Amino acid sequence: MIPVQGLTGARVAVLGLGRSGLSAARALAAGGATPVCWDDNPEAQARAQAEGFTCLNLRKQGAFEDIARLIVSPGISHLYPTPNPVIAAAWEAGVPVDNDIGLFFQSFATSDWHRFDTAPRVIAVTGSNGKSTTCALIHHIMEVAHRPSQLAGNIGRGVLDIEPPLDGEVVVLELSSYQTELARSLTPDVAVFTNLSPDHLDRHAGMGGYFAAKRRLFAEGGPDRAVIGVDEDEGRFLAGQMSEGPTDDRVIRVSVAEKLTGPGWQVFSRKGFLSEYRKGRQVASVDLRGVAGLPGAHNHQNACAAYAAARAVGIAPKVIERAFHSFAGLPHRSQTIAEAGGVRYVNDSKATNVDSAAKALAAFDNIRWICGGLQKEGGVDALRVVADRVKKAYVIGREAAQFAMQLDVDAQVCGTMDAAVAAAMAEAEAGDVVLLAPAAASFDQYDSFERRGEDFVAQVTKRLRSN
């Protein structure tokens, strides 16, 4: 646990008692603060009270008297589409609003560090797609390099649940826009921006607000190194803002769309080869084509971002290359779950938006595509560029018929995962890929993308065993 510093003796309100909220309450108590907790869910209140925390209805008049700070869980909107009433009450009372990420950065460094030969480092990763794979890959690289490392944030443990860092340790954080938009303290040593595509637009009042939330990790954080994907205008804008000029190697530009040139520091992938250039000269190259855990251009982008972050903390190219080949990938992200009869079965349930699904489709040919779910804003137009890779779509979800009508491919309305897998497997031929890449959220039928992916795995496994 990371005990919270700077709030000893203070009463601190905690709104939302899920994983991050309870973790924040424990860390506040460990640092000498007095957490005052609230959640509208009585079961969540009971869990907090079972741990000895006081629950106080923060909606009541006068609840913020003597409160030093309000800590908010990431799922609670603080500005758009409308402010949560508790947050509005905190504003009215002049109480600062923060989250567990802000508490983490406020409390990470301690006086013990003066005994370390090498100060611990934080690598924080944000962006629309690829964050989890990039973080897991960076963490894996550190393990292969025999550098102590912990993985936290949206992946692994809560940020305040990790152990105090060791000498030379690297902490890798996956941070969503919900987390970066509110944290009062953001001070990573290396900040990574993977890419940007429309997502969570209602929460951020459009693309401008969504990008602004991501940008805070860089503009507010002032990292020593910034690894920035520049395949979208927003990435190019951000790289330009962070750089003092063409030779400023504090910014490492990353691309899978073009060869990057110039006197700065660049990492890019073309035709399956990753290249690192510095001062206009190539200094390293990695063949990604045989890396089983990183298939497709979208995973090559993840590889470039992870490579650049690892280089920023001094890991040698050959060590990174060795780590790539031993990386197994993450569940529900281009995860090959079986191969039988010449057919490959791939679980990419994490492809919850159109852009990530298009990247998953671009990684394979002869696809039997299982898609559908709770559709997000923006339609499915971005999928048309990869439609020629799809032999047939098998559509699930409560609105499967409506989703199928938008596709430019032969589509069968299946409704359920069971029916979709059965139909796809019955028609699959040697050389085909049965791919779950929903291009939609899971919440119409499942409580998470993980449960959806697990159902796909279970249905495939059941039928393979019965054959």
Coordinates of C-alpha atoms in Angstrom, one line a residue:
M1 CA 0.0 0.0 0.0
I2 CA 1.0 3.6 -0.7
P3 CA 0.0 5.6 2.4
V4 CA -1.3 9.0 1.5
Q5 CA 1.0 11.9 2.4
G6 CA 0.0 15.5 3.1
L7 CA -3.4 14.9 4.7
T8 CA -2.5 13.6 8.2
G9 CA -5.2 14.6 10.7
A10 CA -7.6 15.7 8.0
R11 CA -11.1 14.5 7.3
V12 CA -11.3 13.4 3.7
A13 CA -14.5 12.5 1.9
V14 CA -14.5 9.5 -0.4
L15 CA -17.4 9.2 -3.0
G16 CA -17.9 5.8 -4.6
L17 CA -16.9 2.7 -2.8
G18 CA -15.8 0.3 -5.5
R19 CA -12.2 -0.9 -6.0
S20 CA -10.6 2.5 -6.2
G21 CA -12.7 4.2 -3.6
L22 CA -12.1 1.6 -0.9
S23 CA -8.4 1.5 -1.8
A24 CA -8.2 5.3 -1.4
A25 CA -10.0 5.1 2.0
R26 CA -7.4 2.5 3.2
A27 CA -4.5 4.5 1.9
L28 CA -5.8 7.7 3.5
A29 CA -6.2 5.9 6.9
A30 CA -2.7 4.5 6.6
G31 CA -1.4 8.0 6.1
G32 CA -3.1 9.3 9.2
A33 CA -6.2 10.9 7.5
T34 CA -9.8 10.2 8.5
P35 CA -11.8 8.9 5.6
V36 CA -15.5 9.8 5.5
C37 CA -17.2 7.5 2.9
W38 CA -20.3 7.5 0.9
D39 CA -21.9 5.4 -1.9
D40 CA -25.6 5.4 -2.9
N41 CA -25.5 1.6 -2.9
P42 CA -26.3 0.2 0.6
E43 CA -24.2 -2.9 -0.2
A44 CA -21.1 -0.7 -0.9
Q45 CA -21.7 1.2 2.3
A46 CA -21.9 -2.1 4.2
R47 CA -18.5 -3.3 2.8
A48 CA -16.9 0.0 3.9
Q49 CA -18.4 -0.2 7.4
A50 CA -17.2 -3.8 7.7
E51 CA -13.7 -2.4 7.3
G52 CA -14.3 0.1 10.0
F53 CA -14.9 3.2 7.9
T54 CA -17.5 5.8 8.8
C55 CA -20.2 6.4 6.2
L56 CA -21.8 9.8 5.9
N57 CA -24.4 10.9 3.4
L58 CA -22.5 13.5 1.5
R59 CA -25.7 14.7 -0.2
K60 CA -26.9 16.2 3.2
Q61 CA -26.7 19.9 4.0
G62 CA -23.5 20.7 5.8
A63 CA -21.8 17.4 5.0
F64 CA -18.6 19.2 3.8
E65 CA -18.0 21.1 7.0
D66 CA -14.4 20.3 8.1
I67 CA -13.7 18.2 5.0
A68 CA -10.3 18.9 3.5
R69 CA -10.7 17.1 0.1
L70 CA -13.2 15.0 -1.8
I71 CA -11.9 11.9 -3.5
V72 CA -14.1 10.7 -6.4
S73 CA -14.2 7.3 -8.1
P74 CA -13.6 7.4 -11.9
G75 CA -17.1 6.3 -12.9
I76 CA -18.7 9.3 -11.4
S77 CA -19.1 12.3 -13.7
H78 CA -17.8 15.6 -12.3
L79 CA -18.6 18.0 -15.1
Y80 CA -20.3 16.4 -18.2
P81 CA -23.0 15.5 -19.0
T82 CA -24.0 17.0 -15.6
P83 CA -22.0 17.3 -12.3
N84 CA -22.8 14.7 -9.6
P85 CA -24.7 16.5 -6.8
V86 CA -22.1 15.6 -4.2
I87 CA -19.3 17.1 -6.4
A88 CA -21.4 20.2 -6.9
A89 CA -21.8 20.5 -3.1
A90 CA -18.0 20.2 -2.7
W91 CA -17.5 23.0 -5.2
E92 CA -20.0 25.2 -3.3
A93 CA -18.2 24.5 -0.1
G94 CA -14.8 25.3 -1.7
V95 CA -13.5 21.7 -1.1
P96 CA -10.9 20.5 -3.6
V97 CA -12.0 17.5 -5.7
D98 CA -9.4 14.8 -6.5
N99 CA -9.1 11.1 -7.3
D100 CA -6.9 8.2 -6.3
I101 CA -4.4 9.0 -9.1
G102 CA -3.8 12.4 -7.7
L103 CA -3.3 10.9 -4.2
F104 CA -0.8 8.4 -5.7
F105 CA 1.4 11.0 -7.4
Q106 CA 1.2 13.2 -4.3
S107 CA 2.4 10.3 -2.1
F108 CA 4.7 8.1 -4.3
A109 CA 8.0 9.6 -3.4
T110 CA 9.2 9.2 0.2
S111 CA 12.2 10.2 2.3
D112 CA 13.5 6.6 2.0
W113 CA 14.5 7.3 -1.5
H114 CA 17.7 9.1 -0.4
R115 CA 19.2 5.6 0.2
F116 CA 18.4 4.4 -3.3
D117 CA 21.1 4.3 -6.0
T118 CA 18.4 4.8 -8.7
A119 CA 15.2 6.6 -8.0
P120 CA 12.0 4.7 -8.9
R121 CA 10.3 5.8 -12.1
V122 CA 6.7 5.9 -13.2
I123 CA 5.6 5.2 -16.8
A124 CA 2.0 6.3 -17.4
V125 CA 0.1 5.3 -20.5
T126 CA -3.0 6.8 -21.9
G127 CA -4.9 6.9 -25.3
S128 CA -8.0 5.4 -26.8
N129 CA -6.8 1.9 -27.8
G130 CA -3.9 -0.3 -26.9
K131 CA -3.3 1.0 -23.4
S132 CA -3.6 -2.3 -21.6
T133 CA -1.4 -4.2 -24.1
T134 CA 1.2 -1.5 -24.1
C135 CA 1.3 -1.4 -20.3
A136 CA 1.5 -5.2 -20.0
L137 CA 4.3 -5.3 -22.6
I138 CA 6.3 -2.6 -20.8
H139 CA 6.0 -4.5 -17.6
H140 CA 7.0 -7.7 -19.3
I141 CA 10.1 -6.0 -20.8
M142 CA 11.1 -4.8 -17.3
E143 CA 10.8 -8.4 -16.0
V144 CA 12.9 -9.7 -18.8
A145 CA 15.5 -6.9 -18.1
H146 CA 15.5 -7.9 -14.4
R147 CA 14.2 -4.5 -13.4
P148 CA 11.8 -4.6 -10.5
S149 CA 8.4 -3.5 -11.8
Q150 CA 4.7 -3.2 -10.8
L151 CA 1.6 -2.9 -13.0
A152 CA -1.3 -0.8 -11.8
G153 CA -4.2 1.5 -12.6
N154 CA -6.8 0.2 -15.1
I155 CA -4.8 -3.0 -15.3
G156 CA -3.4 -5.0 -12.5
R157 CA -3.8 -3.5 -9.0
G158 CA -5.2 -0.2 -7.9
V159 CA -2.6 2.6 -7.9
L160 CA -2.6 2.9 -4.1
D161 CA -2.6 -0.9 -3.5
I162 CA 0.9 -1.4 -4.9
E163 CA 3.9 -1.9 -2.6
P164 CA 6.3 1.0 -1.9
P165 CA 8.8 0.9 -4.7
L166 CA 12.2 -0.6 -4.5
D167 CA 15.6 0.9 -5.6
G168 CA 15.4 1.4 -9.4
E169 CA 11.8 0.1 -9.7
V170 CA 9.6 1.0 -12.6
V171 CA 5.8 1.4 -11.9
V172 CA 3.7 1.1 -15.1
L173 CA 0.3 2.8 -14.9
E174 CA -2.6 2.5 -17.3
L175 CA -4.7 5.7 -17.0
S176 CA -8.1 6.4 -18.6
S177 CA -9.4 9.8 -19.5
Y178 CA -11.7 9.5 -16.5
Q179 CA -8.6 9.3 -14.3
T180 CA -6.4 11.9 -16.0
E181 CA -9.2 14.6 -16.3
L182 CA -9.5 15.0 -12.5
A183 CA -6.2 14.1 -10.8
R184 CA -4.8 17.2 -9.1
S185 CA -1.2 15.8 -9.3
L186 CA 0.1 14.1 -12.5
T187 CA 3.9 13.7 -12.5
P188 CA 5.0 10.7 -14.4
D189 CA 8.6 10.3 -15.5
V190 CA 7.6 8.9 -18.9
A191 CA 4.1 9.6 -20.3
V192 CA 2.8 7.6 -23.3
F193 CA 0.0 8.6 -25.7
T194 CA -1.0 5.7 -27.9
N195 CA -3.7 7.1 -30.2
L196 CA -7.0 8.8 -30.2
S197 CA -10.4 7.8 -31.6
P198 CA -14.0 8.7 -30.5
D199 CA -14.9 7.2 -27.1
H200 CA -16.7 8.4 -23.9
L201 CA -17.8 11.5 -25.8
D202 CA -20.9 12.1 -23.6
R203 CA -18.6 12.1 -20.5
H204 CA -16.3 14.7 -22.1
A205 CA -18.8 16.8 -24.1
G206 CA -17.2 15.8 -27.4
M207 CA -13.8 15.0 -28.9
G208 CA -12.2 18.3 -27.7
G209 CA -13.0 17.5 -24.1
Y210 CA -11.9 13.9 -24.5
F211 CA -8.5 14.9 -26.0
A212 CA -8.1 17.6 -23.3
A213 CA -8.5 14.9 -20.6
K214 CA -5.7 12.8 -22.2
R215 CA -3.5 15.9 -22.8
R216 CA -3.5 16.7 -19.1
L217 CA -1.1 13.8 -18.4
F218 CA 1.5 15.7 -20.5
A219 CA 0.6 19.4 -20.0
E220 CA 0.1 19.1 -16.3
G221 CA 2.6 16.3 -15.7
G222 CA 5.7 17.7 -17.4
P223 CA 7.2 14.2 -18.0
D224 CA 11.0 13.9 -18.5
R225 CA 10.1 11.9 -21.7
A226 CA 6.9 11.9 -23.8
V227 CA 6.2 9.0 -26.1
I228 CA 3.5 10.2 -28.5
G229 CA 1.7 8.4 -31.3
V230 CA 1.5 10.8 -34.2
D231 CA -0.8 9.0 -36.6
E232 CA -3.6 11.4 -35.8
D233 CA -3.7 15.2 -35.8
E234 CA -4.1 15.3 -32.0
G235 CA -0.9 13.3 -31.5
R236 CA 1.0 15.6 -33.9
F237 CA -0.4 18.6 -32.1
L238 CA 0.6 17.2 -28.7
A239 CA 4.1 16.3 -29.9
G240 CA 4.5 19.9 -31.2
Q241 CA 3.4 21.3 -27.9
M242 CA 5.8 19.2 -25.8
S243 CA 8.8 19.8 -28.1
E244 CA 11.2 22.7 -28.1
G245 CA 12.3 22.0 -31.6
P246 CA 13.2 19.3 -34.2
T247 CA 16.2 18.0 -32.2
D248 CA 14.4 17.8 -28.8
D249 CA 14.7 14.2 -27.9
R250 CA 12.5 14.5 -24.8
V251 CA 9.7 13.7 -27.3
I252 CA 9.8 10.3 -28.9
R253 CA 7.4 10.2 -31.9
V254 CA 5.8 6.8 -32.7
S255 CA 4.0 5.8 -36.0
V256 CA 2.7 2.7 -37.8
A257 CA 1.4 4.9 -40.7
E258 CA 4.7 6.3 -42.1
K259 CA 8.4 6.4 -41.9
L260 CA 9.4 9.1 -39.5
T261 CA 12.4 11.3 -40.4
G262 CA 14.2 14.2 -38.9
P263 CA 16.9 14.9 -36.3
G264 CA 14.8 13.9 -33.2
W265 CA 14.0 10.5 -31.7
Q266 CA 11.5 8.3 -33.6
V267 CA 10.2 4.8 -33.4
F268 CA 8.0 3.5 -36.2
S269 CA 6.9 0.2 -37.8
R270 CA 6.5 -0.5 -41.6
K271 CA 5.7 -3.8 -43.2
G272 CA 6.3 -5.6 -39.9
F273 CA 9.7 -4.1 -39.0
L274 CA 10.2 -1.7 -36.1
S275 CA 12.9 0.9 -36.5
E276 CA 14.4 3.3 -34.0
Y277 CA 16.0 6.5 -35.4
R278 CA 18.0 9.1 -33.5
K279 CA 19.5 12.2 -35.0
G280 CA 18.5 11.1 -38.5
R281 CA 20.2 7.7 -38.3
Q282 CA 18.8 4.2 -37.6
V283 CA 20.1 2.8 -34.3
A284 CA 18.1 -0.4 -34.0
S285 CA 15.5 -2.6 -35.8
V286 CA 13.2 -5.4 -34.7
D287 CA 11.4 -7.9 -37.0
L288 CA 7.8 -8.1 -35.5
R289 CA 6.4 -10.4 -38.1
G290 CA 7.2 -13.5 -36.1
V291 CA 6.0 -12.2 -32.7
A292 CA 3.0 -14.3 -32.0
G293 CA 1.7 -12.2 -29.1
L294 CA 1.5 -9.0 -31.1
P295 CA -0.4 -9.7 -34.4
G296 CA -1.4 -6.9 -36.7
A297 CA -0.6 -3.2 -37.2
H298 CA -2.5 -2.1 -34.1
N299 CA -0.3 -4.4 -32.0
H300 CA 2.8 -3.2 -33.8
Q301 CA 1.8 0.3 -32.7
N302 CA 1.6 -1.0 -29.1
A303 CA 5.1 -2.6 -29.6
C304 CA 6.5 0.7 -30.8
A305 CA 5.1 2.6 -27.9
A306 CA 6.4 0.0 -25.4
Y307 CA 9.8 -0.1 -27.1
A308 CA 10.1 3.7 -26.9
A309 CA 9.1 3.8 -23.2
A310 CA 11.5 1.0 -22.4
R311 CA 14.3 2.8 -24.2
A312 CA 13.5 6.0 -22.3
V313 CA 14.4 4.2 -19.1
G314 CA 17.6 2.7 -20.5
I315 CA 16.6 -0.8 -21.6
A316 CA 18.7 -2.1 -24.5
P317 CA 17.1 -3.0 -27.9
K318 CA 18.2 -6.6 -27.8
V319 CA 16.6 -7.1 -24.4
I320 CA 13.3 -5.5 -25.7
E321 CA 13.4 -7.7 -28.7
R322 CA 13.8 -10.8 -26.6
A323 CA 10.9 -9.7 -24.4
F324 CA 8.6 -9.2 -27.5
H325 CA 9.1 -12.9 -28.4
S326 CA 8.2 -14.2 -25.0
F327 CA 5.2 -11.9 -24.6
A328 CA 2.0 -14.0 -24.5
G329 CA -0.4 -11.2 -25.0
L330 CA -3.4 -10.3 -22.9
P331 CA -6.8 -12.1 -22.6
H332 CA -9.5 -10.6 -24.8
R333 CA -7.0 -8.6 -26.9
S334 CA -6.2 -10.4 -30.2
Q335 CA -5.9 -13.6 -28.1
T336 CA -5.6 -16.8 -30.1
I337 CA -7.6 -19.3 -28.0
A338 CA -7.5 -22.3 -30.3
E339 CA -6.5 -23.7 -33.7
A340 CA -8.3 -26.7 -35.1
G341 CA -8.9 -28.0 -38.6
G342 CA -6.9 -25.2 -40.1
V343 CA -9.2 -22.6 -38.4
R344 CA -7.9 -20.1 -35.9
Y345 CA -10.1 -18.8 -33.1
V346 CA -9.3 -15.3 -31.8
N347 CA -10.9 -13.4 -28.9
D348 CA -10.7 -9.6 -29.1
S349 CA -13.6 -8.8 -26.9
K350 CA -11.8 -5.7 -25.8
A351 CA -12.5 -4.2 -29.2
T352 CA -15.4 -2.3 -27.8
N353 CA -15.4 0.6 -30.3
V354 CA -15.4 0.7 -34.1
D355 CA -11.8 1.9 -34.4
S356 CA -10.3 -1.0 -32.3
A357 CA -12.5 -3.5 -34.1
A358 CA -11.2 -2.2 -37.5
K359 CA -7.7 -2.7 -36.3
A360 CA -8.4 -6.2 -35.2
L361 CA -10.0 -7.0 -38.5
A362 CA -7.0 -5.6 -40.4
A363 CA -4.7 -8.1 -38.7
F364 CA -6.3 -11.2 -40.4
D365 CA -7.8 -12.5 -43.6
N366 CA -10.7 -14.8 -44.3
I367 CA -12.6 -13.7 -41.2
R368 CA -15.8 -15.2 -39.8
W369 CA -16.6 -12.1 -37.7
I370 CA -18.6 -12.2 -34.5
C371 CA -19.7 -8.6 -33.7
G372 CA -22.5 -6.5 -32.1
G373 CA -23.6 -5.3 -28.7
L374 CA -24.4 -1.9 -27.2
Q375 CA -23.4 0.4 -30.1
K376 CA -21.5 3.6 -29.4
E377 CA -21.8 7.0 -31.1
G378 CA -20.4 7.5 -34.6
G379 CA -21.8 4.6 -36.6
V380 CA -19.7 1.9 -38.3
D381 CA -18.3 3.7 -41.3
A382 CA -14.7 3.1 -40.2
L383 CA -15.2 -0.7 -40.7
R384 CA -15.8 -0.3 -44.4
V385 CA -12.0 -0.1 -45.2
V386 CA -11.5 -3.6 -43.8
A387 CA -14.8 -5.2 -45.1
D388 CA -13.0 -7.1 -47.8
R389 CA -11.3 -9.2 -45.1
V390 CA -14.6 -10.5 -43.8
K391 CA -16.2 -13.6 -45.3
K392 CA -19.3 -13.2 -43.1
A393 CA -20.5 -11.5 -40.0
Y394 CA -22.4 -13.1 -37.2
V395 CA -24.2 -10.4 -35.2
I396 CA -25.0 -10.7 -31.5
G397 CA -26.7 -8.3 -29.0
R398 CA -30.2 -7.0 -28.3
E399 CA -30.1 -4.8 -31.4
A400 CA -28.4 -7.3 -33.6
A401 CA -30.8 -6.7 -36.6
Q402 CA -30.2 -3.0 -36.6
F403 CA -26.4 -3.5 -36.2
A404 CA -26.3 -6.0 -39.1
M405 CA -28.2 -3.6 -41.4
Q406 CA -25.2 -1.1 -41.1
L407 CA -22.6 -3.6 -42.3
D408 CA -21.2 -3.8 -45.8
V409 CA -20.7 -7.6 -45.5
D410 CA -22.9 -10.7 -45.6
A411 CA -24.4 -10.7 -42.1
Q412 CA -26.4 -13.2 -40.1
V413 CA -28.5 -12.1 -37.2
C414 CA -27.7 -14.5 -34.4
G415 CA -28.6 -12.6 -31.2
T416 CA -26.6 -14.7 -28.7
M417 CA -23.0 -15.8 -28.5
D418 CA -24.0 -19.4 -28.5
A419 CA -25.8 -19.1 -31.8
A420 CA -23.1 -16.9 -33.4
V421 CA -20.3 -19.3 -32.5
A422 CA -22.3 -22.3 -33.6
A423 CA -23.0 -20.7 -37.0
A424 CA -19.4 -19.5 -37.5
M425 CA -17.9 -22.8 -36.7
A426 CA -20.3 -24.7 -38.9
E427 CA -19.3 -22.6 -41.9
A428 CA -15.6 -22.1 -41.2
E429 CA -13.1 -23.6 -43.6
A430 CA -9.3 -24.3 -43.4
G431 CA -7.6 -20.9 -43.5
D432 CA -10.4 -19.0 -41.9
V433 CA -10.2 -17.0 -38.7
V434 CA -13.3 -16.9 -36.3
L435 CA -12.8 -13.5 -34.7
L436 CA -14.7 -11.9 -31.9
A437 CA -14.3 -8.2 -32.3
P438 CA -17.6 -6.7 -31.3
A439 CA -17.1 -3.0 -32.2
A440 CA -19.6 -2.3 -29.4
A441 CA -19.9 -2.3 -25.6
S442 CA -20.9 -5.4 -23.8
F443 CA -23.5 -4.1 -21.4
D444 CA -26.6 -5.1 -23.2
Q445 CA -25.9 -8.8 -22.5
Y446 CA -22.8 -8.9 -20.2
D447 CA -21.5 -7.0 -17.2
S448 CA -18.1 -6.5 -18.8
F449 CA -16.1 -7.2 -22.0
E450 CA -14.2 -9.9 -20.0
R451 CA -17.4 -11.8 -19.4
R452 CA -18.3 -11.6 -23.1
G453 CA -14.8 -12.9 -24.1
E454 CA -15.1 -15.7 -21.5
D455 CA -18.4 -16.7 -23.0
F456 CA -16.8 -16.8 -26.5
V457 CA -14.0 -19.0 -25.2
A458 CA -16.4 -21.3 -23.4
Q459 CA -18.6 -21.7 -26.5
V460 CA -15.6 -22.4 -28.8
T461 CA -14.0 -24.8 -26.3
K462 CA -17.3 -26.7 -25.8
R463 CA -17.8 -27.3 -29.5
L464 CA -14.2 -28.3 -30.2
R465 CA -14.4 -30.9 -27.5
S466 CA -17.6 -32.3 -28.8
N467 CA -16.2 -32.7 -32.3

